[in-house]
Structure formats: structure tokens, C-alpha cells
Amino acid sequence: MTSTTTPLPNLGDLDQLQQLTERYARYRNSAGGLSSVLGGLLSLVMFFTALLVPLATVERSVLALAPLLWLLSKEALRRFYYQRSGAVGEKLSASQHRQHLWLTLFVAAVSIAIVAAGLWKFGVGGLLALPWPKQSYFLIAALMPLIVWRWLWSSSDFIAGVCLMCQAAVIIAGSNYRLDFLGVYLIAMALLCMFYGVREHRDYLNLRSELHQVRQRLQGNAA
């Protein structure tokens, strides 16, 4: 009668697997990757299209859909690409929660100021009587804090999302950002999003490779 024992996994591999899993979980909330790249690119497209091309109301409305399309693509990338091996929840630190709260409160303060200014100028009845493109400006402003709180956890996604929504509100209302200090700031923020997104995506590709190597070793030990 013989007995066989299954070799125990290498503790170093288990520790590395835990660290890799934590990095993998970041792509649920705090790492944007390609979504940040796409957000920055869409922000540039919105800025220069509105700046250089005469747009009718319908064209402005289509261009203002960019934030919604970005949010949909962001969720699709997370679910079907970055976490295609299985959904893993991220345990956010207390500092990350505080940062997210303060960013949301900052956006909420700006949104309240915009809506309050509209109510002061037009009144409730006047605001409701505005043409729908003008109403959409205030609607986007009112929705911004909710969108930030629900979806924009990473720094790069926050920058991309806020830039997209600000431009969408201005564009659908019939105006656009110009190539002044604020315009240059928007361009710089879009490029910064793309830089962070590329860096996060490269880290994800390295992560996938490291996960594959660890799994192969663990399977080899169990064979």
C-alpha cells in the first residue's frame, strides 16, 4: 500500500499571487487604463471640433453625447477586458475614500453654484421655459456630482469625466471653450489623462503576464 502526498504550493508564489490579485482588483475602481486614454482623446476631439467646426444644434447634441458613450465604454472595458478573468472587488483605503468624497463635494459645490445662478437669473418658471439645449446645460451640471460619486474613482477617470461633462454642457448650450488659458488647461488635462491611462494599461499587461507565470508554477507544483 502506497500513499501519495500533494506538494504544498510555494509560499512565495502564494504571496505574489495575493499581491497580483490586489493589483488586478484596482481595475474595478481606482485604475482607468484604456478608459482614461479614451476619455482624454474624446476630450480633445470635443474641444477642437467645437472650436474649429461650425455646428448646428443637432451636431452639438451628438457631440455632447461623448460623456455618455465614454461611461458605457468604461464599464465595458472593466467588465469584458480588465476583469475578464472574474470580477474582483477592490478594498479602497480610508485615504482613497476621503479623496473621492472631497472631489465629489467640490464638484457638487460647483454644480450647486451653477444651478443656483440659473435660478437666480431665470427663476424656476423661466428655467423650465428655456430651449432644451439651454436646459441641458443645467441638467448636466446637476448630474455631475452623481456621476462622479458613482463612476469616477480613479484620478485619471475623474479628470477625463469632468472635462468631458463640462465641455458637453457648454457645447450643447451653443458655445465652446476657446484657445485661452482655460482651453489650454483642458488640453493639458486631456493629455495628462492619456499619459496616466497608458501607464496603467502597461501595468495591466505586465500584471497579466505575471499572473500567467504564477498560475503555471502553481499548476506545475500540483501536478
Short mmCIF file of C-alpha atoms in Angstrom, two decimals:
data_model
loop_
_atom_site.label_atom_id
_atom_site.label_comp_id
_atom_site.label_asym_id
_atom_site.label_seq_id
_atom_site.Cartn_x
_atom_site.Cartn_y
_atom_site.Cartn_z
CA MET A 1 0.00 0.00 0.00
CA THR A 2 1.47 3.33 -1.05
CA SER A 3 0.47 6.82 -0.17
CA THR A 4 0.92 9.94 -2.19
CA THR A 5 1.08 13.48 -0.91
CA THR A 6 0.28 16.57 -2.88
CA PRO A 7 3.17 19.01 -2.72
CA LEU A 8 2.34 22.26 -0.98
CA PRO A 9 2.42 25.42 -3.08
CA ASN A 10 5.46 27.62 -2.72
CA LEU A 11 4.68 30.31 -0.14
CA GLY A 12 6.48 32.89 -2.23
CA ASP A 13 4.18 32.14 -5.16
CA LEU A 14 1.11 32.47 -2.91
CA ASP A 15 2.31 35.84 -1.61
CA GLN A 16 2.98 37.03 -5.15
CA LEU A 17 -0.44 35.79 -6.27
CA GLN A 18 -2.08 37.80 -3.47
CA GLN A 19 -0.19 40.94 -4.50
CA LEU A 20 -1.11 40.41 -8.14
CA THR A 21 -4.76 39.90 -7.22
CA GLU A 22 -4.76 43.20 -5.35
CA ARG A 23 -3.30 44.92 -8.42
CA TYR A 24 -5.91 43.20 -10.59
CA ALA A 25 -8.68 44.47 -8.31
CA ARG A 26 -7.56 48.08 -8.90
CA TYR A 27 -9.05 47.91 -12.38
CA ARG A 28 -12.51 47.76 -10.87
CA ASN A 29 -12.32 51.29 -9.46
CA SER A 30 -9.04 53.10 -8.94
CA ALA A 31 -7.25 52.38 -12.24
CA GLY A 32 -8.70 53.56 -15.54
CA GLY A 33 -6.28 52.27 -18.14
CA LEU A 34 -7.65 52.48 -21.66
CA SER A 35 -10.81 54.23 -20.44
CA SER A 36 -8.66 57.16 -19.32
CA VAL A 37 -6.89 57.19 -22.68
CA LEU A 38 -10.24 57.19 -24.47
CA GLY A 39 -11.59 59.91 -22.16
CA GLY A 40 -8.62 62.16 -22.87
CA LEU A 41 -8.89 61.53 -26.60
CA LEU A 42 -12.63 62.29 -26.64
CA SER A 43 -11.99 65.47 -24.68
CA LEU A 44 -9.53 66.64 -27.34
CA VAL A 45 -11.96 65.71 -30.13
CA MET A 46 -14.76 67.66 -28.45
CA PHE A 47 -12.57 70.70 -27.83
CA PHE A 48 -11.14 71.06 -31.33
CA THR A 49 -14.36 70.08 -33.13
CA ALA A 50 -16.35 72.74 -31.29
CA LEU A 51 -13.53 75.25 -31.74
CA LEU A 52 -12.89 74.76 -35.46
CA VAL A 53 -16.14 73.46 -36.98
CA PRO A 54 -19.42 75.42 -37.25
CA LEU A 55 -22.01 73.21 -35.55
CA ALA A 56 -25.78 73.16 -35.80
CA THR A 57 -27.97 72.23 -32.82
CA VAL A 58 -28.26 68.58 -33.87
CA GLU A 59 -24.49 68.27 -34.32
CA ARG A 60 -23.89 69.87 -30.95
CA SER A 61 -26.32 67.40 -29.35
CA VAL A 62 -24.49 64.45 -30.90
CA LEU A 63 -21.12 65.79 -29.76
CA ALA A 64 -22.49 66.30 -26.25
CA LEU A 65 -23.22 62.55 -26.04
CA ALA A 66 -19.47 61.90 -25.69
CA PRO A 67 -19.55 61.61 -21.85
CA LEU A 68 -22.32 59.01 -22.02
CA LEU A 69 -20.50 56.98 -24.67
CA TRP A 70 -17.35 57.19 -22.59
CA LEU A 71 -19.09 55.92 -19.45
CA LEU A 72 -20.53 52.98 -21.39
CA SER A 73 -17.14 52.13 -22.90
CA LYS A 74 -15.51 52.49 -19.48
CA GLU A 75 -17.87 49.92 -17.95
CA ALA A 76 -17.47 47.62 -20.96
CA LEU A 77 -13.67 47.75 -20.70
CA ARG A 78 -13.80 46.99 -16.99
CA ARG A 79 -16.18 44.07 -17.32
CA PHE A 80 -15.06 42.45 -20.56
CA TYR A 81 -11.36 43.31 -20.69
CA TYR A 82 -9.69 44.33 -17.45
CA GLN A 83 -11.66 41.91 -15.27
CA ARG A 84 -12.50 39.27 -17.84
CA SER A 85 -10.92 36.61 -15.65
CA GLY A 86 -13.54 37.29 -12.99
CA ALA A 87 -14.85 40.25 -11.04
CA VAL A 88 -12.71 41.10 -8.02
CA GLY A 89 -13.81 43.87 -5.67
CA GLU A 90 -11.24 46.42 -4.62
CA LYS A 91 -10.72 47.26 -0.97
CA LEU A 92 -10.21 51.01 -1.01
CA SER A 93 -8.17 52.67 1.70
CA ALA A 94 -9.54 55.33 4.02
CA SER A 95 -7.49 57.98 2.19
CA GLN A 96 -8.97 56.91 -1.16
CA HIS A 97 -12.48 57.19 0.26
CA ARG A 98 -11.69 60.64 1.65
CA GLN A 99 -10.23 61.83 -1.63
CA HIS A 100 -13.28 60.58 -3.52
CA LEU A 101 -15.60 62.27 -1.05
CA TRP A 102 -13.80 65.61 -1.27
CA LEU A 103 -13.69 65.53 -5.07
CA THR A 104 -17.41 64.77 -5.16
CA LEU A 105 -18.15 67.59 -2.71
CA PHE A 106 -16.05 70.00 -4.78
CA VAL A 107 -17.96 69.12 -7.96
CA ALA A 108 -21.25 69.31 -6.04
CA ALA A 109 -20.39 72.83 -4.83
CA VAL A 110 -19.66 73.98 -8.39
CA SER A 111 -22.85 72.33 -9.67
CA ILE A 112 -24.98 73.95 -6.96
CA ALA A 113 -23.46 77.34 -7.79
CA ILE A 114 -24.30 76.91 -11.49
CA VAL A 115 -27.88 75.80 -10.87
CA ALA A 116 -28.39 78.49 -8.22
CA ALA A 117 -27.14 81.15 -10.65
CA GLY A 118 -29.61 79.89 -13.24
CA LEU A 119 -32.48 80.00 -10.75
CA TRP A 120 -31.46 83.50 -9.62
CA LYS A 121 -31.35 84.75 -13.20
CA PHE A 122 -34.38 82.99 -14.69
CA GLY A 123 -36.44 81.67 -11.78
CA VAL A 124 -37.93 78.17 -11.79
CA GLY A 125 -40.51 79.03 -14.45
CA GLY A 126 -38.00 80.82 -16.64
CA LEU A 127 -35.52 77.96 -16.33
CA LEU A 128 -38.17 75.44 -17.41
CA ALA A 129 -39.18 77.71 -20.30
CA LEU A 130 -35.67 77.85 -21.75
CA PRO A 131 -34.99 75.99 -25.03
CA TRP A 132 -33.96 72.40 -24.31
CA PRO A 133 -30.27 72.94 -25.22
CA LYS A 134 -30.05 75.62 -22.53
CA GLN A 135 -31.93 73.39 -20.08
CA SER A 136 -29.49 70.58 -20.85
CA TYR A 137 -26.63 72.79 -19.67
CA PHE A 138 -28.16 72.99 -16.20
CA LEU A 139 -29.19 69.31 -16.26
CA ILE A 140 -25.63 68.17 -16.96
CA ALA A 141 -24.36 70.46 -14.20
CA ALA A 142 -26.87 68.96 -11.75
CA LEU A 143 -25.94 65.37 -12.69
CA MET A 144 -22.18 65.81 -12.45
CA PRO A 145 -21.82 65.08 -8.68
CA LEU A 146 -23.87 61.88 -9.01
CA ILE A 147 -21.74 60.67 -11.90
CA VAL A 148 -18.51 61.49 -10.07
CA TRP A 149 -19.69 59.66 -6.94
CA ARG A 150 -20.83 56.56 -8.79
CA TRP A 151 -18.26 56.04 -11.54
CA LEU A 152 -15.20 58.30 -11.32
CA TRP A 153 -12.96 56.73 -8.69
CA SER A 154 -9.54 56.90 -10.32
CA SER A 155 -7.80 60.27 -10.59
CA SER A 156 -7.42 59.96 -14.37
CA ASP A 157 -11.08 58.98 -14.84
CA PHE A 158 -12.15 61.91 -12.64
CA ILE A 159 -10.20 64.37 -14.76
CA ALA A 160 -11.46 62.84 -18.02
CA GLY A 161 -15.08 62.66 -16.87
CA VAL A 162 -15.23 66.22 -15.54
CA CYS A 163 -13.55 67.63 -18.68
CA LEU A 164 -15.99 65.74 -20.90
CA MET A 165 -19.08 66.80 -18.94
CA CYS A 166 -18.04 70.45 -18.73
CA GLN A 167 -17.47 70.56 -22.47
CA ALA A 168 -20.74 68.73 -23.16
CA ALA A 169 -22.68 71.29 -21.12
CA VAL A 170 -21.07 74.26 -22.84
CA ILE A 171 -21.31 72.77 -26.34
CA ILE A 172 -24.96 71.74 -26.13
CA ALA A 173 -25.82 75.23 -24.84
CA GLY A 174 -24.43 76.67 -28.07
CA SER A 175 -20.96 77.81 -27.04
CA ASN A 176 -17.49 76.32 -26.78
CA TYR A 177 -14.20 76.68 -24.95
CA ARG A 178 -11.63 78.85 -26.70
CA LEU A 179 -7.89 78.56 -27.02
CA ASP A 180 -7.22 80.72 -23.97
CA PHE A 181 -5.88 79.82 -20.54
CA LEU A 182 -8.87 77.61 -19.74
CA GLY A 183 -8.71 75.95 -23.13
CA VAL A 184 -5.01 75.18 -22.74
CA TYR A 185 -5.78 73.78 -19.28
CA LEU A 186 -8.41 71.42 -20.77
CA ILE A 187 -5.93 70.25 -23.40
CA ALA A 188 -3.26 69.67 -20.75
CA MET A 189 -5.70 67.69 -18.58
CA ALA A 190 -6.71 65.53 -21.55
CA LEU A 191 -3.07 64.75 -22.30
CA LEU A 192 -2.45 64.00 -18.62
CA CYS A 193 -5.36 61.52 -18.63
CA MET A 194 -3.91 59.78 -21.64
CA PHE A 195 -0.48 59.61 -20.02
CA TYR A 196 -1.85 58.07 -16.82
CA GLY A 197 -4.09 55.72 -18.80
CA VAL A 198 -1.22 54.41 -20.90
CA ARG A 199 0.87 53.86 -17.78
CA GLU A 200 -1.98 51.97 -16.06
CA HIS A 201 -2.59 49.87 -19.16
CA ARG A 202 1.09 48.92 -19.41
CA ASP A 203 0.99 47.89 -15.76
CA TYR A 204 -2.06 45.73 -16.53
CA LEU A 205 -0.25 43.97 -19.39
CA ASN A 206 2.67 43.23 -17.06
CA LEU A 207 0.19 42.04 -14.45
CA ARG A 208 -1.43 39.58 -16.87
CA SER A 209 1.96 38.16 -17.77
CA GLU A 210 2.99 37.78 -14.11
CA LEU A 211 -0.35 36.15 -13.22
CA HIS A 212 0.07 33.63 -16.02
CA GLN A 213 3.57 32.72 -14.84
CA VAL A 214 2.47 32.25 -11.21
CA ARG A 215 -0.51 30.11 -12.22
CA GLN A 216 1.71 27.91 -14.35
CA ARG A 217 4.08 27.34 -11.43
CA LEU A 218 1.23 26.57 -9.06
CA GLN A 219 -0.30 24.12 -11.54
CA GLY A 220 3.09 22.52 -12.04
CA ASN A 221 3.51 22.04 -8.28
CA ALA A 222 0.07 20.48 -8.02
CA ALA A 223 0.65 18.03 -10.90
#
